[in-house]
Tab-separated table of C-alpha atoms and ligand atoms in Angstrom:
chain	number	residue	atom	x	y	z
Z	1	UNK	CA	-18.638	22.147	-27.458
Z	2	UNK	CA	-18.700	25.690	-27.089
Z	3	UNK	CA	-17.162	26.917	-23.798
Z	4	UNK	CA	-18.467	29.358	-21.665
Z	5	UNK	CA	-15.579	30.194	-19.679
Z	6	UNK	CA	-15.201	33.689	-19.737
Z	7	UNK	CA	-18.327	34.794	-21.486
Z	8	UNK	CA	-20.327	37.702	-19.799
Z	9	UNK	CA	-24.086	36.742	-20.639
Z	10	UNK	CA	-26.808	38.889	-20.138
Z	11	UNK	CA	-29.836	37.139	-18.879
Z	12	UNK	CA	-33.301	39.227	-18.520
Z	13	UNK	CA	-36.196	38.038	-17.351
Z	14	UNK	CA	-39.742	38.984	-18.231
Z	15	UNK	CA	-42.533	38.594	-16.410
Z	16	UNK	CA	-43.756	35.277	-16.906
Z	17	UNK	CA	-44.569	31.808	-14.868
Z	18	UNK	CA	-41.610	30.423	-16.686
Z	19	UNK	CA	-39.337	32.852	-14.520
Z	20	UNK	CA	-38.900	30.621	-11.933
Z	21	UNK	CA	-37.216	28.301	-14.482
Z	22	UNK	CA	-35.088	31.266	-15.489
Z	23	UNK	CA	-33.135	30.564	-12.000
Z	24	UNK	CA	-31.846	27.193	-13.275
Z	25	UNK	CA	-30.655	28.756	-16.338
Z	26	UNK	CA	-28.735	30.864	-14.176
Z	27	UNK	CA	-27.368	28.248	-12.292
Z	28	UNK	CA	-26.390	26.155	-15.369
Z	29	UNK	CA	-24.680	29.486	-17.221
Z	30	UNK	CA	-22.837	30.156	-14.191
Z	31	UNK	CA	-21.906	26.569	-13.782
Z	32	UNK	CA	-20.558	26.731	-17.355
Z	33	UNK	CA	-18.554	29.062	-16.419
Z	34	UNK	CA	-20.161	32.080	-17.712
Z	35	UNK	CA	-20.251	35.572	-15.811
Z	36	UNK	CA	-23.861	36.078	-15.602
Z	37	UNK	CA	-25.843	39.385	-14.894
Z	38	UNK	CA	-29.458	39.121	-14.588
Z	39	UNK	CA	-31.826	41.773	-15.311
Z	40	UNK	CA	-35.358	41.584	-14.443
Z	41	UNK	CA	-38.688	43.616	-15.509
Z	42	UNK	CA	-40.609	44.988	-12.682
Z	43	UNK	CA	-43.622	41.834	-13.704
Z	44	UNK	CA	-40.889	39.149	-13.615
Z	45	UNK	CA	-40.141	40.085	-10.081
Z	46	UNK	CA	-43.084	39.654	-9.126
Z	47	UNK	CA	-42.767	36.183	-10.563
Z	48	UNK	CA	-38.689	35.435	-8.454
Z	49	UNK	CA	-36.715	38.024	-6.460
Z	50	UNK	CA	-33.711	39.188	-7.706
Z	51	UNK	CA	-32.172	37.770	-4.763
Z	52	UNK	CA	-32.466	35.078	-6.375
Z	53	UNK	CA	-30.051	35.636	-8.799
Z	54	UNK	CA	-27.938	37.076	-7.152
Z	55	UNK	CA	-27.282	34.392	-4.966
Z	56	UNK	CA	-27.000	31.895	-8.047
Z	57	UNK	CA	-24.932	34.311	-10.324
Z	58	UNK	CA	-22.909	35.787	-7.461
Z	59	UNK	CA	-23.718	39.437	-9.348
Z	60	UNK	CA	-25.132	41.736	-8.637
Z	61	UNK	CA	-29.003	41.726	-10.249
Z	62	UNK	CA	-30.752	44.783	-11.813
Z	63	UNK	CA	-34.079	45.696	-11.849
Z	64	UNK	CA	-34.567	49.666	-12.555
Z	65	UNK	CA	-33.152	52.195	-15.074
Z	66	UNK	CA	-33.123	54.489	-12.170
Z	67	UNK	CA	-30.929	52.504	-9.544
Z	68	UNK	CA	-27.965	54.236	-9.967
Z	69	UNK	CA	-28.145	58.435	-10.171
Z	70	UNK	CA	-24.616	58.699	-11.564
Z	71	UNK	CA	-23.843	56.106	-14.289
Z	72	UNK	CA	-26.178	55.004	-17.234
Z	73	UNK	CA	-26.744	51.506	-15.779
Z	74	UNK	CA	-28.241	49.926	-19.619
Z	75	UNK	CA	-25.110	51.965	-21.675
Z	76	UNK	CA	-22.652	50.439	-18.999
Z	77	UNK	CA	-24.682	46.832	-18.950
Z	78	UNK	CA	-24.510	46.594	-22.797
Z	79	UNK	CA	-21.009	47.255	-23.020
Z	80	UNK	CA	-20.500	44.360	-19.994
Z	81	UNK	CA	-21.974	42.064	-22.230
Z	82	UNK	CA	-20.775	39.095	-24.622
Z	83	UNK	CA	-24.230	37.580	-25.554
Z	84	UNK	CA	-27.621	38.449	-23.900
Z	85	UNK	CA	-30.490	35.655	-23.348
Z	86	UNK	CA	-33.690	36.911	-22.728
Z	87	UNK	CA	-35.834	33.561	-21.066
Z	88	UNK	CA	-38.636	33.992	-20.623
Z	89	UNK	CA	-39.282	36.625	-23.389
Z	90	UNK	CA	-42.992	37.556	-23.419
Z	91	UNK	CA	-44.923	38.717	-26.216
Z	92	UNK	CA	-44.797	42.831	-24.851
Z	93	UNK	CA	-40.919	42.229	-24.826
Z	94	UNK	CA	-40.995	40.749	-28.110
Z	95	UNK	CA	-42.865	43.542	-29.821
Z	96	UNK	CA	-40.434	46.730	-27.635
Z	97	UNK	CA	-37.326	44.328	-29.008
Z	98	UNK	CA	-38.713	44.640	-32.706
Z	99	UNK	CA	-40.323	48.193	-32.349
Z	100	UNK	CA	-37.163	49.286	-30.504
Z	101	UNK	CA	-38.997	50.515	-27.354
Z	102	UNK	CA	-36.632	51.261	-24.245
Z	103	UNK	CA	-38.666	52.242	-21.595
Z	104	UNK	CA	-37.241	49.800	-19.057
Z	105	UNK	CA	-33.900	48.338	-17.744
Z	106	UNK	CA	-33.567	45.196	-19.686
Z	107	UNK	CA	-35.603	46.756	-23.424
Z	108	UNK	CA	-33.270	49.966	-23.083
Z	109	UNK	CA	-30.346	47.591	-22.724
Z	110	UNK	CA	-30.771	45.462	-25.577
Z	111	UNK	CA	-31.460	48.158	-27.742
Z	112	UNK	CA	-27.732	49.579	-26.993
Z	113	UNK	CA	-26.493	46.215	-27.056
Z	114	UNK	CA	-25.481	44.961	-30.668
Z	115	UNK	CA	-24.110	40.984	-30.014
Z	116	UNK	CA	-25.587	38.134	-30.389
Z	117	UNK	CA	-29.405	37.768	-29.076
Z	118	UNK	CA	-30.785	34.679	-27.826
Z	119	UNK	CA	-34.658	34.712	-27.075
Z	120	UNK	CA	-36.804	32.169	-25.314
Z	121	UNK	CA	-40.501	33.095	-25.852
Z	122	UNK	CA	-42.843	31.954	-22.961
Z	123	UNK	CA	-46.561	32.916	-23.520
Z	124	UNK	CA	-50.396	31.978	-24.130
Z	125	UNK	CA	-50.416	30.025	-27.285
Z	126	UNK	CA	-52.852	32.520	-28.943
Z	127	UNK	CA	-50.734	35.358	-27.993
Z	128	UNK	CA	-47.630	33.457	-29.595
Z	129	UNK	CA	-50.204	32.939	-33.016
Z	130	UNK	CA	-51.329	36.003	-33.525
Z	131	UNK	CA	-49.947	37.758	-36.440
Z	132	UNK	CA	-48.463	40.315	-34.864
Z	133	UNK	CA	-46.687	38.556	-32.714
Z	134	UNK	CA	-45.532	36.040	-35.450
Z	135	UNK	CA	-44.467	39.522	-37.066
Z	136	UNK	CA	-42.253	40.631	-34.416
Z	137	UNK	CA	-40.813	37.180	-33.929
Z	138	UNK	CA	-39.929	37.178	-38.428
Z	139	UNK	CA	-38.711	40.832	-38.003
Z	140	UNK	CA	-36.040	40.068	-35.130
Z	141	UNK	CA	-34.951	36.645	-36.727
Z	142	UNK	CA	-34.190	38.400	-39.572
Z	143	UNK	CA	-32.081	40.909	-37.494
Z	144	UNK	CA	-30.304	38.138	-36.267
Z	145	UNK	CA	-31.585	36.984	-33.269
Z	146	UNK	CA	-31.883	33.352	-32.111
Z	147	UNK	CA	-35.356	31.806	-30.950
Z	148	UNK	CA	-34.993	28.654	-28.795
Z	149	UNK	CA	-39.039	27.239	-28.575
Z	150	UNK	CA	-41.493	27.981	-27.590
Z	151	UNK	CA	-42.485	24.166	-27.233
Z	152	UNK	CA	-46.162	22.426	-26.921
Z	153	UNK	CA	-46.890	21.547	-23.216
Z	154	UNK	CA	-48.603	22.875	-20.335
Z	155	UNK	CA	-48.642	26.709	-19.803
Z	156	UNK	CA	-49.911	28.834	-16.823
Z	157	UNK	CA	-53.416	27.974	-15.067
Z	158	UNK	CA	-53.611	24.589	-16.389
Z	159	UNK	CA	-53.631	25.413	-20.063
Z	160	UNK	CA	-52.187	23.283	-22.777
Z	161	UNK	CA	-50.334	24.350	-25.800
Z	162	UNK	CA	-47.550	26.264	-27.915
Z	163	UNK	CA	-46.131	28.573	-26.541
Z	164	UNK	CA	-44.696	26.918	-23.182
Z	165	UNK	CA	-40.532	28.058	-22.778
Z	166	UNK	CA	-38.353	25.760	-23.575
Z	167	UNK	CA	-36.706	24.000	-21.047
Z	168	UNK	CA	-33.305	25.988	-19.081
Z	169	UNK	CA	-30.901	22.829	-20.960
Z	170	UNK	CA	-32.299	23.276	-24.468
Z	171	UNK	CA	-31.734	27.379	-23.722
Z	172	UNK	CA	-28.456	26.623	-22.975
Z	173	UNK	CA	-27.421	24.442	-26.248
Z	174	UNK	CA	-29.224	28.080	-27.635
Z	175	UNK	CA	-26.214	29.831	-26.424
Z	176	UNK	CA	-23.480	27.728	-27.085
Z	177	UNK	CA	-24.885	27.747	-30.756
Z	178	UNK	CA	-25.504	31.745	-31.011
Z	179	UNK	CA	-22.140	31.677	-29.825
Z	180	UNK	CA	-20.469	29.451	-32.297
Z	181	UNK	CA	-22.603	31.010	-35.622
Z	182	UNK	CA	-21.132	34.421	-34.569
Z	183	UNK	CA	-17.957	32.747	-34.802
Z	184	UNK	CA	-16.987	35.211	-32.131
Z	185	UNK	CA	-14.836	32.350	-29.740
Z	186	UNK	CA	-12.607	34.408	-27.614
Z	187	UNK	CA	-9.653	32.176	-28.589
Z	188	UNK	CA	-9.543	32.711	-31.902
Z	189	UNK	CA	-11.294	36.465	-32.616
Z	190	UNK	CA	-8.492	37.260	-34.915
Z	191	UNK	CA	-8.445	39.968	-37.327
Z	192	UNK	CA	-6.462	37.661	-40.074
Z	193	UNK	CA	-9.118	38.726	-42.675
Z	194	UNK	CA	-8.602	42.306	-42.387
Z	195	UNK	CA	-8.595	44.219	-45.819
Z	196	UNK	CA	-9.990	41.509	-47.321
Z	197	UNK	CA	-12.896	41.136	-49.720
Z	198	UNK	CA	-14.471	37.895	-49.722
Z	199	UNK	CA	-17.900	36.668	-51.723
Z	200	UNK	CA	-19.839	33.839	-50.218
Z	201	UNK	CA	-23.038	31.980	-51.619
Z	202	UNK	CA	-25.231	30.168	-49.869
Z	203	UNK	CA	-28.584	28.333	-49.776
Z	204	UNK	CA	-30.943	26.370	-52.266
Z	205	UNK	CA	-31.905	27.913	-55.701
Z	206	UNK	CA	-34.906	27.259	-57.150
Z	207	UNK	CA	-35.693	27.026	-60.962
Z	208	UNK	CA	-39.300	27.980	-61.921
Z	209	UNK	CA	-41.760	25.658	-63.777
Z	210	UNK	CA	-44.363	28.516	-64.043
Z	211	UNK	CA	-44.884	30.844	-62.298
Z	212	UNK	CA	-46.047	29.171	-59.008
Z	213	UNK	CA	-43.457	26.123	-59.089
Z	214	UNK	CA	-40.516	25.243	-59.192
Z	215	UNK	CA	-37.748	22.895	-58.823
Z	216	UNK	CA	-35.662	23.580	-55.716
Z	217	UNK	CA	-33.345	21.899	-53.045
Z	218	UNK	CA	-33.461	21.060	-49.699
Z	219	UNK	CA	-30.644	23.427	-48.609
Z	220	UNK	CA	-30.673	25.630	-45.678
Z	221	UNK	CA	-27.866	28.020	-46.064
Z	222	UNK	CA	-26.371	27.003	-42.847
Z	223	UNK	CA	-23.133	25.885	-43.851
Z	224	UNK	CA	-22.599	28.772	-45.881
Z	225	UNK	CA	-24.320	31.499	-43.298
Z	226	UNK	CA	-21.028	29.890	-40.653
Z	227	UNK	CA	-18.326	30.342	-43.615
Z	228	UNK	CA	-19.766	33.996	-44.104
Z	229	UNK	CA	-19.895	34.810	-40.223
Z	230	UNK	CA	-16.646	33.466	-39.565
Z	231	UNK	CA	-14.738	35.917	-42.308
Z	232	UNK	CA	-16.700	38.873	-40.930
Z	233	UNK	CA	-15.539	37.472	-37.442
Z	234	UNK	CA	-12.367	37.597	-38.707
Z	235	UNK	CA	-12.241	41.721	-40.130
Z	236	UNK	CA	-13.302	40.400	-44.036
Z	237	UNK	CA	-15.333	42.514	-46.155
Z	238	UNK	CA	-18.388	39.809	-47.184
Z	239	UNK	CA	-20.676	39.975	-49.617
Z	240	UNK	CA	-23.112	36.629	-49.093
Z	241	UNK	CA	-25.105	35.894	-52.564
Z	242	UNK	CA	-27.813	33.620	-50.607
Z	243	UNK	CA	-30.673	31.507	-52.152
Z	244	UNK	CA	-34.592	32.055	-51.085
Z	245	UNK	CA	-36.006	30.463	-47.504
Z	246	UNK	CA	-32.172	30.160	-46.151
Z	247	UNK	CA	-31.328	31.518	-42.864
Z	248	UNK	CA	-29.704	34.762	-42.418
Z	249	UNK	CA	-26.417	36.123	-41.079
Z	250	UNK	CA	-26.449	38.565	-38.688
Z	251	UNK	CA	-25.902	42.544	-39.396
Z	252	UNK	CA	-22.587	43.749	-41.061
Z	253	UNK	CA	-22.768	41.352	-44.028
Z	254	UNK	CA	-23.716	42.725	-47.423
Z	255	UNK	CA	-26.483	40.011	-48.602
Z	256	UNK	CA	-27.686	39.925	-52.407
Z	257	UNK	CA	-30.678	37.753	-52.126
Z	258	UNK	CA	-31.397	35.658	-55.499
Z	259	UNK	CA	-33.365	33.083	-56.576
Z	260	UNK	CA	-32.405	31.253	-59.769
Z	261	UNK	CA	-29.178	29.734	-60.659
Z	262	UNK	CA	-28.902	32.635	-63.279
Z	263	UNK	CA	-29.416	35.023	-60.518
Z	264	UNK	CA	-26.492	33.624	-58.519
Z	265	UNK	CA	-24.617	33.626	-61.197
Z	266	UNK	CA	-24.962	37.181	-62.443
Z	267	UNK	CA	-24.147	38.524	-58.828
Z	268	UNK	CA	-21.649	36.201	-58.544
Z	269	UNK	CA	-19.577	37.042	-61.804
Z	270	UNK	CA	-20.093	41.151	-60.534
Z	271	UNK	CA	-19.384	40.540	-56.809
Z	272	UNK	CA	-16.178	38.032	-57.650
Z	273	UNK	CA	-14.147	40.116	-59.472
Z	274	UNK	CA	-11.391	41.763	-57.924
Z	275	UNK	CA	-12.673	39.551	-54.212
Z	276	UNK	CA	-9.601	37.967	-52.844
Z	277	UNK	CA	-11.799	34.528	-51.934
Z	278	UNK	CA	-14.974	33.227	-53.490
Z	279	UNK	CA	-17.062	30.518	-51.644
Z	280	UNK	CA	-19.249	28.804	-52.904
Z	281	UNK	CA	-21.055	26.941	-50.331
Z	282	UNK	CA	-24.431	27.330	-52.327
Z	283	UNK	CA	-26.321	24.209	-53.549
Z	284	UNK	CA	-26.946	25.513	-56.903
Z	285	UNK	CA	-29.107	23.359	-59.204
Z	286	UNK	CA	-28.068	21.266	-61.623
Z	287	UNK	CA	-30.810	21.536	-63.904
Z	288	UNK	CA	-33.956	23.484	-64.471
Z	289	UNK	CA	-36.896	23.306	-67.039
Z	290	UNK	CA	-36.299	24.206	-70.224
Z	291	UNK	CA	-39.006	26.238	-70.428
Z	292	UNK	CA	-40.923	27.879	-67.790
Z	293	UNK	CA	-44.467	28.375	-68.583
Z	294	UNK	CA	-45.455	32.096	-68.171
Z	295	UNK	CA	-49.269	30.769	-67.082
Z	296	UNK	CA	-50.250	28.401	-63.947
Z	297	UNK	CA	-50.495	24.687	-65.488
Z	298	UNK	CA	-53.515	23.632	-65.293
Z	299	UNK	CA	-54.700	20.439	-63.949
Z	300	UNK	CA	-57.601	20.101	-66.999
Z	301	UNK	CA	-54.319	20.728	-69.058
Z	302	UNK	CA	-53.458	17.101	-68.380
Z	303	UNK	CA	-49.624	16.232	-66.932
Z	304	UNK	CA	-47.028	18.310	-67.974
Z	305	UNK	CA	-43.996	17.028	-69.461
Z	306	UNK	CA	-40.893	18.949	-68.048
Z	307	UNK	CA	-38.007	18.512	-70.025
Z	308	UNK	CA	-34.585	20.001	-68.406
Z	309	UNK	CA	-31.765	21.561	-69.169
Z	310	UNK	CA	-28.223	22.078	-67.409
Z	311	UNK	CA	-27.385	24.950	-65.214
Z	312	UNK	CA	-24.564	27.126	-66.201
Z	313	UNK	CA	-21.539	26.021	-64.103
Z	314	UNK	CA	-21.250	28.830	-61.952
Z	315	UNK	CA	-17.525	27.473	-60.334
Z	316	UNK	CA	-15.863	26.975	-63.554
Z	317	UNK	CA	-17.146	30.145	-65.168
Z	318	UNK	CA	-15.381	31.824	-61.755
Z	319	UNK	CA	-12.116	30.102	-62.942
Z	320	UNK	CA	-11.917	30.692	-65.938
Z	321	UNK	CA	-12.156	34.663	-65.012
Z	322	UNK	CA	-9.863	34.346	-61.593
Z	323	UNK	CA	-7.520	36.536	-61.127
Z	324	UNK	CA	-3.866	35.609	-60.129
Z	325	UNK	CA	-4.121	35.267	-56.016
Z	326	UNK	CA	-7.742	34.611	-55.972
Z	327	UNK	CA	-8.644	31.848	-53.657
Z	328	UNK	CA	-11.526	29.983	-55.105
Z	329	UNK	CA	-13.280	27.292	-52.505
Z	330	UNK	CA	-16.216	24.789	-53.652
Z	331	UNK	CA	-18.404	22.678	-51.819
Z	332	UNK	CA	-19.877	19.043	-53.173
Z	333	UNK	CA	-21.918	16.536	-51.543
Z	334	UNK	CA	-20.785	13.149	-52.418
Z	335	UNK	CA	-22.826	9.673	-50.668
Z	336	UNK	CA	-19.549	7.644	-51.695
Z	337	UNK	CA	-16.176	7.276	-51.507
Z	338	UNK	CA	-16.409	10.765	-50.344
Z	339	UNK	CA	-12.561	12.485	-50.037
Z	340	UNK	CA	-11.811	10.276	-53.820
Z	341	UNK	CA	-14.479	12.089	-55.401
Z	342	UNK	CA	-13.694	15.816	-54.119
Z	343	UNK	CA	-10.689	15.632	-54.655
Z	344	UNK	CA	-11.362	14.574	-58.314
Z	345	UNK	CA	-13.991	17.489	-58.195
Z	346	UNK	CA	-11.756	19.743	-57.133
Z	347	UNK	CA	-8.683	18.889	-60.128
Z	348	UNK	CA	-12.096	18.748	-62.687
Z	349	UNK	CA	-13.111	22.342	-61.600
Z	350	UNK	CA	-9.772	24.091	-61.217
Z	351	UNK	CA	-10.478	24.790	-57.461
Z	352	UNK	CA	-8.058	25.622	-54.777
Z	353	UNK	CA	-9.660	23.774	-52.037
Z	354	UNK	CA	-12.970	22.148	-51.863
Z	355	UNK	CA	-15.152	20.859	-49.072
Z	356	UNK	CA	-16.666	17.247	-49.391
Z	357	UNK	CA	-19.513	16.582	-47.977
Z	358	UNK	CA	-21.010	13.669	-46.860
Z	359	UNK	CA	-24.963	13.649	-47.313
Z	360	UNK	CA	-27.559	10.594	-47.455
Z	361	UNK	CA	-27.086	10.128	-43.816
Z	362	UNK	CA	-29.129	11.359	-40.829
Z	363	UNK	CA	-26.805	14.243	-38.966
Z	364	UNK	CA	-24.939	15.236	-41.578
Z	365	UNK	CA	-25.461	17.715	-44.849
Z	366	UNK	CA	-28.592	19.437	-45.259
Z	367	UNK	CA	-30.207	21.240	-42.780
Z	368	UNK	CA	-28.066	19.436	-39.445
Z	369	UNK	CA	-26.334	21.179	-36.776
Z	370	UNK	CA	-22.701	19.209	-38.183
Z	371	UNK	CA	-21.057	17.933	-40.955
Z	372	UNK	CA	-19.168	14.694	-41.995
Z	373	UNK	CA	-16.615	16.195	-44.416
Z	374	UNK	CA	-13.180	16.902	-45.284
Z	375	UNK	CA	-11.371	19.105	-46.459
Z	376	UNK	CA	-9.407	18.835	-49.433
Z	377	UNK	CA	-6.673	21.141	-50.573
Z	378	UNK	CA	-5.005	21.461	-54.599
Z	379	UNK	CA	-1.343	21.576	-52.171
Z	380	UNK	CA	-1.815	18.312	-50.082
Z	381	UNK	CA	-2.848	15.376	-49.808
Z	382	UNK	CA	-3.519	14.350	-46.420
Z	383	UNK	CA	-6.999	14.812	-46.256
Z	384	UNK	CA	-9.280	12.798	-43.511
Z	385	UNK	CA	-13.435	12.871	-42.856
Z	386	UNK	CA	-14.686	14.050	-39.579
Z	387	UNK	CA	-17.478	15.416	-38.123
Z	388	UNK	CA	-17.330	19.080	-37.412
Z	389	UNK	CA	-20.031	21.584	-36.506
Z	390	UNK	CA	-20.966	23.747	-39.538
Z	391	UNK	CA	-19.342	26.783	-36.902
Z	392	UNK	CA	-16.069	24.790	-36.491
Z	393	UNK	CA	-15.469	23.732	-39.835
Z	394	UNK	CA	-16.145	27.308	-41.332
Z	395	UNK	CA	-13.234	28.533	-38.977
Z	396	UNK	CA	-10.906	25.465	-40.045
Z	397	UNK	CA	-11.851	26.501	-43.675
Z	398	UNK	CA	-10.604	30.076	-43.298
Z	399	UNK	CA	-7.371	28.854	-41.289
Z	400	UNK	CA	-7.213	26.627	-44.539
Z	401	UNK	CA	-7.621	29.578	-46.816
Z	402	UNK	CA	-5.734	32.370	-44.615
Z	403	UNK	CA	-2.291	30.306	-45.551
Z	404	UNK	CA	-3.110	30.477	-49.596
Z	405	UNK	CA	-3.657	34.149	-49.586
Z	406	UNK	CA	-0.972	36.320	-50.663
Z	407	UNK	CA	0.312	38.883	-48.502
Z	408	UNK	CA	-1.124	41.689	-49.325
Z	409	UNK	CA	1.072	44.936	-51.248
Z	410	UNK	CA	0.540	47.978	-49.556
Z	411	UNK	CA	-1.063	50.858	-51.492
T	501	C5P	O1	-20.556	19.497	-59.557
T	501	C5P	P1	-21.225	19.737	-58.258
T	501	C5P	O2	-22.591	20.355	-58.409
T	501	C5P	O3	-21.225	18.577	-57.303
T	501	C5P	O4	-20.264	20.826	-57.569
T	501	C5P	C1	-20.606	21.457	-56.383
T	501	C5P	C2	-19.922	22.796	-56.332
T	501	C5P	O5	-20.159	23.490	-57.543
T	501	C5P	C3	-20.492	23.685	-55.250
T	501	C5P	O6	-19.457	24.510	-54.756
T	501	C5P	C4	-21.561	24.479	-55.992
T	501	C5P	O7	-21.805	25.716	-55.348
T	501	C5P	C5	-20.938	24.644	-57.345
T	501	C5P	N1	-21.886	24.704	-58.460
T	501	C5P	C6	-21.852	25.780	-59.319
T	501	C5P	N2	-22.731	25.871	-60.362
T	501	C5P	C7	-23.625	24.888	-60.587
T	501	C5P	C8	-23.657	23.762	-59.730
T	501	C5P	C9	-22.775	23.701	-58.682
T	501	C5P	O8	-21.024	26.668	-59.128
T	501	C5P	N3	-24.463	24.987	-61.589
């Protein structure tokens, strides 16, 4: 589990009902072992005192842009901070966070801050489904930041629905996971992948049957989101080639978004060469229709026949074109005898180390928070299964890959 010790979280509170629960979160960061500051909006005061926090953080707690004359309390606050939660985040704070409006403590903050963002939304459930809400919310996952809930209960003056915070223990797992996918542990924020270029893919593809269908996978990109984070954690140069629907990684990594396994493969083939590591964590597929019908199918049509065709071997086509030094890494998800058939994967497709996957299972593969896999390697054999978050085995993976790289010639 991710540890806390040391990590200087931000926590602002907006002016909500759910601020009193914000308290408990305090008390459960700090007990964590986290150095917490708390910064409130003038409405969420009116909601719990800052004393409050104070007394559970042992920090001082802010409240105004204007409390100090001398320094620039949000310049000084953002640079304090490791990771900022916002809980509860109300709609208004939503939309300054995605407009970038800083015309308090805690929105002027954030907007100078540029870690990792975790935001708890607490609100009316027709304020959290209005479009423009739903809007802001899109707009700031896709920057990167991390929504725990809202979940379905009761909300202020006896009303039921969507939109209630989540609750101060499921905000904390929200953390510890922002935490691990930006790969930023304080132990091991090394800079081992400096000067390095490294390609990643990631996510589903999906192969069209017209144009409104197609045949796709139940990917999410996680896995291969973690592996990309962790190299740009690590001072790598990354270029992510990432399927449609998969999550996102957060700002500094080059993403070429695709769609077909023909469209990974073209941007893989130009991004590859010259990278010192290709990835490929995507789940590209394996076959797609051999024709795709440039009209809808119709129903009156009757039921279509799809016949399919292979995918072009993405992996292979990379080795055949490696250059010397060039770490190549594949993924496969096997349901049996899983470390016998990667590592006969991994001899069939040339690879220098390949991740096997367990999948079939409930809590492991597709779309879970870990991973029953192992890691196999073209220089050993010792190779076991174990379950790792998708976080911990993308940092074992570049320890694994860090020793095959070449030290790099100067000039
Ligand atoms: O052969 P299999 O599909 O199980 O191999 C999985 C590995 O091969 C993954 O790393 C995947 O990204 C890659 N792959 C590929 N091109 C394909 C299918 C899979 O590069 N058409």
């Amino acid at each position: 589990m991710t540890d806390l010790r040391g990590r200087r979280v931000l926590l602002g509170v907006t002016g909500g009902i759910a601020a009193y629960k914000s308290a408990l979160l305090a008390r459960s960061l700090t007990n964590a072992g986290a150095e917490v500051t708390a910064v409130l909006t003038t409405s969420a005061a009116r909601f719990v005192g800052a004393e409050t926090f104070a007394g559970l953080t042992g920090r001082l707690a802010h409240t105004s842009l204007w409390e100090s004359s001398g320094d620039v309390v949000h310049v000084q606050l953002a640079h304090d901070t490791d990771i900022a939660v916002v809980a509860p985040a109300t709609a208004n704070m939503i939309a300054k966070l995605a407009y970038g409006l800083a015309d308090d403590l805690l929105s002027a903050t954030l907007l100078e801050f540029d870690g990792p963002l975790v935001l708890a939304p607490a609100m009316h459930s027709g304020m959290w489904a209005a479009q423009v809400t739903q809007t802001n919310v899109e707009t700031l996952a896709r920057r990167g930041a991390h929504f725990v809930g809202p979940v379905t209960g009761a909300l202020a003056h006896g009303d039921e629905g969507l939109g209630r915070m989540s609750e101060p223990d499921q905000i904390l797992e929200g953390v510890r996971a922002a935490i691990a996918a930006d790969g930023s542990s304080l132990e091991t924020r090394s800079d081992d992948l400096a000067g390095r270029r490294v390609v990643v893919s990631a996510g589903p593809t999906r192969e069209p049957i017209d144009p409104v269908r197609y045949l796709g996978n139940r990917s999410s990109g996680r896995m291969g989101v973690a592996v990309a984070s962790e190299a740009f954690a690590r001072g790598a140069r990354v270029t992510l080639v990432l399927g449609p629907g998969a999550v996102r990684p957060g700002p500094g990594i080059e993403v070429v978004d695709v769609e077909t396994a023909e469209q990974m493969r073209a941007a893989l083939l130009t991004h590859a060469d010259g990278a010192d590591v290709v990835v490929m964590a995507a789940a590209v597929a394996d076959f797609r229709p051999k024709v795709a019908a440039d009209r809808k199918l119709k129903k009156e049509q009757g039921v279509p026949e799809l016949v399919l065709e292979p995918t072009p071997d993405i992996l292979v086509e990379l080795r055949s074109r490696k250059s010397d030094g060039q770490v190549l890494v594949g993924f496969a998800a096997e349901t049996d005898d899983v470390v016998a058939a990667g590592r006969d994967k991994l001899a069939r497709k040339g690879l220098d180390l390949l991740v096997a996957n367990e999948v079939g299972r409930e809590g492991t593969g597709f779309g879970a928070d870990t991973n029953d896999a192992a890691i196999i390697s073209a220089a050993t054999q010792e190779a076991a299964l174990r379950t790792w978050t998708k976080a911990e085995l993308a940092r074992e993976l570049w320890d694994r890959i860090s020793t095959l790289l070449p030290t790099p010639t100067n000039g």
